[in-house]
Amino acid sequence: MTSAVPKAEILAAFEGAKGFMPPGEGLALYAAAVEAGALGLPLLEVGTYCGRSTILLADAARAAGVSAVTVDHHRGSEEQQPGWDYHDPETVDPELGVMDTLPAFRRTLHTAGLEDHVVAVVGRSPQVARIWNSPLGLVFIDGGHTDEHATADYEGWAPHIAEGGLLLIHDVFPEPEDEFTGQAPYRVYLRALSSGAFTEVSATGSLRVLRRTGAGF
């Protein structure tokens, strides 16, 4: 893996944005995105939230002359709904009374000066994946944490990863007590490894980086 690190202003924008990814995992994500950018293909993220990780993908995409694509319905995943620990009242549309993280995401990109380097797709991941027909240099799965959602993200997007491209899976927690937060991503990670299509490159915190080294998924 490359040892590329973001410039101070990009790292500051990342750390100042609303979101949950720790800085160490962010640096690993950035390094992977820089490496994948050399393939000359788009870098795609599933699970935008408010754009914290998108900043890093977008900066790497800008340097490589490719686009960062981020997919989210912006209504929040299960654990971000009212009554749950990860709920943020600031992300609720005051008129509709439902979550809407799109305005916060747009502010994040505008503040970081990266709007021109991101294609934001507002929709549910499986629906978008069904109509996607281009190869990708990187897929970063950071969406819902149920088996249904994590599996759909993997099955929808892994087939589009080009040879030598990278698959990143966030919130991989092997311990059974983390059933709600990270067991579904962990099971997807195990499935990717057992498929023979992907080989692990690195592990940083809960972030796993795998490279496509074979066909299938």
XYZ file of C-alpha atoms in Angstrom:
217
model
C 0.000 0.000 0.000
C 1.078 3.562 -0.664
C 2.078 5.764 2.253
C 0.297 8.816 0.823
C -1.157 11.202 3.387
C -3.598 14.073 2.841
C -2.529 17.686 3.038
C -3.118 19.456 6.335
C -6.172 21.340 5.073
C -7.831 18.145 3.818
C -7.161 16.342 7.075
C -8.556 19.331 8.987
C -11.708 19.296 6.845
C -12.107 15.565 7.480
C -11.679 15.946 11.229
C -14.091 18.886 11.293
C -16.857 17.105 9.407
C -19.737 15.322 11.098
C -19.225 11.564 11.075
C -17.821 8.544 12.861
C -14.604 7.450 11.113
C -11.516 7.804 13.367
C -8.489 9.645 11.928
C -6.355 6.502 11.741
C -8.910 4.709 9.627
C -9.297 7.850 7.545
C -5.591 7.844 6.741
C -5.824 4.200 5.662
C -8.824 5.024 3.492
C -6.955 7.904 1.883
C -3.872 5.791 1.155
C -6.042 3.115 -0.451
C -7.896 5.711 -2.528
C -4.649 7.216 -3.792
C -3.395 3.781 -4.816
C -6.673 2.832 -6.496
C -6.799 6.171 -8.285
C -3.791 5.086 -10.342
C -6.114 2.669 -12.193
C -7.826 5.673 -13.766
C -11.287 4.520 -12.679
C -13.912 6.073 -10.380
C -13.742 5.575 -6.621
C -17.141 4.704 -5.148
C -18.440 4.937 -1.606
C -21.636 3.369 -0.263
C -22.860 5.367 2.742
C -22.243 9.100 2.486
C -23.828 10.337 5.721
C -22.499 13.916 6.075
C -19.418 13.504 3.887
C -16.615 12.956 6.366
C -14.991 10.090 4.450
C -16.071 11.544 1.104
C -13.581 14.365 1.637
C -10.706 11.893 1.556
C -12.001 9.997 -1.470
C -12.631 13.239 -3.328
C -9.158 14.608 -2.677
C -7.565 11.351 -3.860
C -9.835 11.363 -6.912
C -8.890 14.965 -7.686
C -5.196 14.085 -7.606
C -5.756 11.106 -9.921
C -8.017 12.949 -12.347
C -10.951 10.635 -11.709
C -14.315 11.068 -9.993
C -15.407 10.085 -6.518
C -18.943 8.697 -6.446
C -20.916 8.502 -3.227
C -24.246 6.703 -2.867
C -26.766 7.287 -0.069
C -30.514 7.779 0.361
C -29.680 10.332 3.094
C -32.487 9.137 5.377
C -30.041 7.543 7.822
C -29.298 3.924 8.632
C -30.960 1.972 11.428
C -28.760 3.168 14.290
C -29.150 6.833 13.320
C -32.898 7.001 13.791
C -34.552 8.767 16.768
C -34.114 6.827 19.990
C -30.821 5.223 19.002
C -27.351 6.054 20.319
C -26.056 7.427 17.010
C -29.004 9.725 16.361
C -28.129 13.371 15.749
C -31.133 15.742 15.990
C -29.309 18.256 13.769
C -29.765 15.886 10.825
C -33.568 15.836 11.075
C -35.603 17.836 8.559
C -37.643 20.159 10.819
C -40.562 20.286 8.397
C -40.839 16.593 7.543
C -39.588 15.172 10.828
C -37.350 12.630 9.082
C -33.599 12.414 8.729
C -32.000 14.266 5.833
C -28.212 14.333 5.804
C -27.967 15.718 2.270
C -27.762 19.409 3.285
C -24.976 18.674 5.782
C -23.132 16.645 3.145
C -23.322 19.477 0.634
C -22.020 21.959 3.197
C -19.143 19.594 3.986
C -18.056 19.363 0.346
C -18.485 23.082 -0.272
C -16.413 23.991 2.777
C -13.657 21.590 1.689
C -13.673 22.951 -1.874
C -14.320 19.507 -3.366
C -17.761 19.793 -4.955
C -16.395 19.532 -8.499
C -14.765 16.187 -7.816
C -17.748 14.262 -6.431
C -20.781 12.723 -8.080
C -23.410 12.371 -5.366
C -26.068 9.766 -6.136
C -29.160 10.055 -3.962
C -30.837 6.662 -3.851
C -30.761 3.251 -2.250
C -27.599 1.310 -2.913
C -29.151 -1.842 -4.472
C -31.257 0.222 -6.880
C -28.271 2.272 -7.995
C -26.054 -0.816 -8.312
C -28.573 -2.492 -10.629
C -28.185 0.266 -13.223
C -24.420 0.767 -12.803
C -22.385 -0.626 -15.712
C -18.872 0.826 -15.387
C -15.749 -0.660 -13.772
C -14.545 0.862 -10.511
C -11.075 1.233 -9.046
C -12.346 1.194 -5.474
C -15.541 0.342 -3.630
C -15.872 1.453 -0.009
C -18.768 -0.252 1.789
C -19.905 1.848 4.744
C -23.683 1.617 4.642
C -26.251 -0.187 6.782
C -25.130 -2.685 9.421
C -27.780 -5.365 9.016
C -27.021 -8.525 7.069
C -29.634 -7.510 4.519
C -28.027 -4.151 3.784
C -24.369 -5.133 4.063
C -24.889 -8.179 1.841
C -26.833 -6.173 -0.737
C -24.056 -3.576 -0.855
C -21.446 -6.277 -1.395
C -23.428 -8.202 -4.003
C -24.394 -5.006 -5.804
C -20.982 -3.364 -6.019
C -18.206 -5.981 -5.681
C -18.790 -7.278 -9.238
C -17.858 -3.840 -10.603
C -14.391 -3.744 -9.014
C -11.738 -3.977 -11.719
C -8.809 -6.383 -11.612
C -6.317 -4.956 -9.128
C -8.978 -2.656 -7.680
C -9.693 -2.352 -3.994
C -12.633 -3.359 -1.823
C -12.828 -1.539 1.505
C -15.225 -2.610 4.250
C -15.801 -0.417 7.300
C -17.029 -1.322 10.781
C -15.659 -4.862 10.714
C -15.913 -6.128 14.292
C -15.245 -9.859 14.805
C -16.477 -10.051 18.407
C -20.032 -11.381 18.930
C -20.865 -8.582 21.373
C -20.644 -6.184 18.427
C -23.535 -7.905 16.649
C -25.434 -4.675 16.017
C -22.522 -2.476 14.966
C -20.177 -4.689 13.039
C -20.991 -8.365 12.705
C -22.748 -7.985 9.340
C -19.761 -6.150 7.786
C -17.531 -8.814 9.355
C -19.516 -11.559 7.666
C -19.258 -9.741 4.340
C -15.503 -9.439 4.867
C -15.252 -13.194 5.495
C -17.345 -13.885 2.410
C -15.071 -11.726 0.260
C -11.996 -13.583 1.491
C -13.554 -17.017 1.022
C -14.685 -16.154 -2.516
C -11.144 -16.381 -3.820
C -11.707 -13.100 -5.638
C -10.143 -10.850 -2.993
C -6.931 -10.868 -0.980
C -6.505 -8.851 2.195
C -4.071 -5.940 1.964
C -4.372 -4.251 5.339
C -6.436 -3.858 8.509
C -6.636 -0.567 10.405
C -9.052 -0.461 13.318
C -12.371 -1.616 11.874
C -11.355 -0.890 8.261
C -10.365 -3.780 5.992
C -8.707 -3.253 2.617
C -8.810 -6.087 0.060
C -7.585 -6.281 -3.517
C -9.304 -8.040 -6.398
C -6.967 -10.836 -7.411
C -9.461 -13.176 -9.025
C -12.828 -13.382 -10.731
C -16.196 -13.476 -9.032
C -17.404 -12.274 -5.664
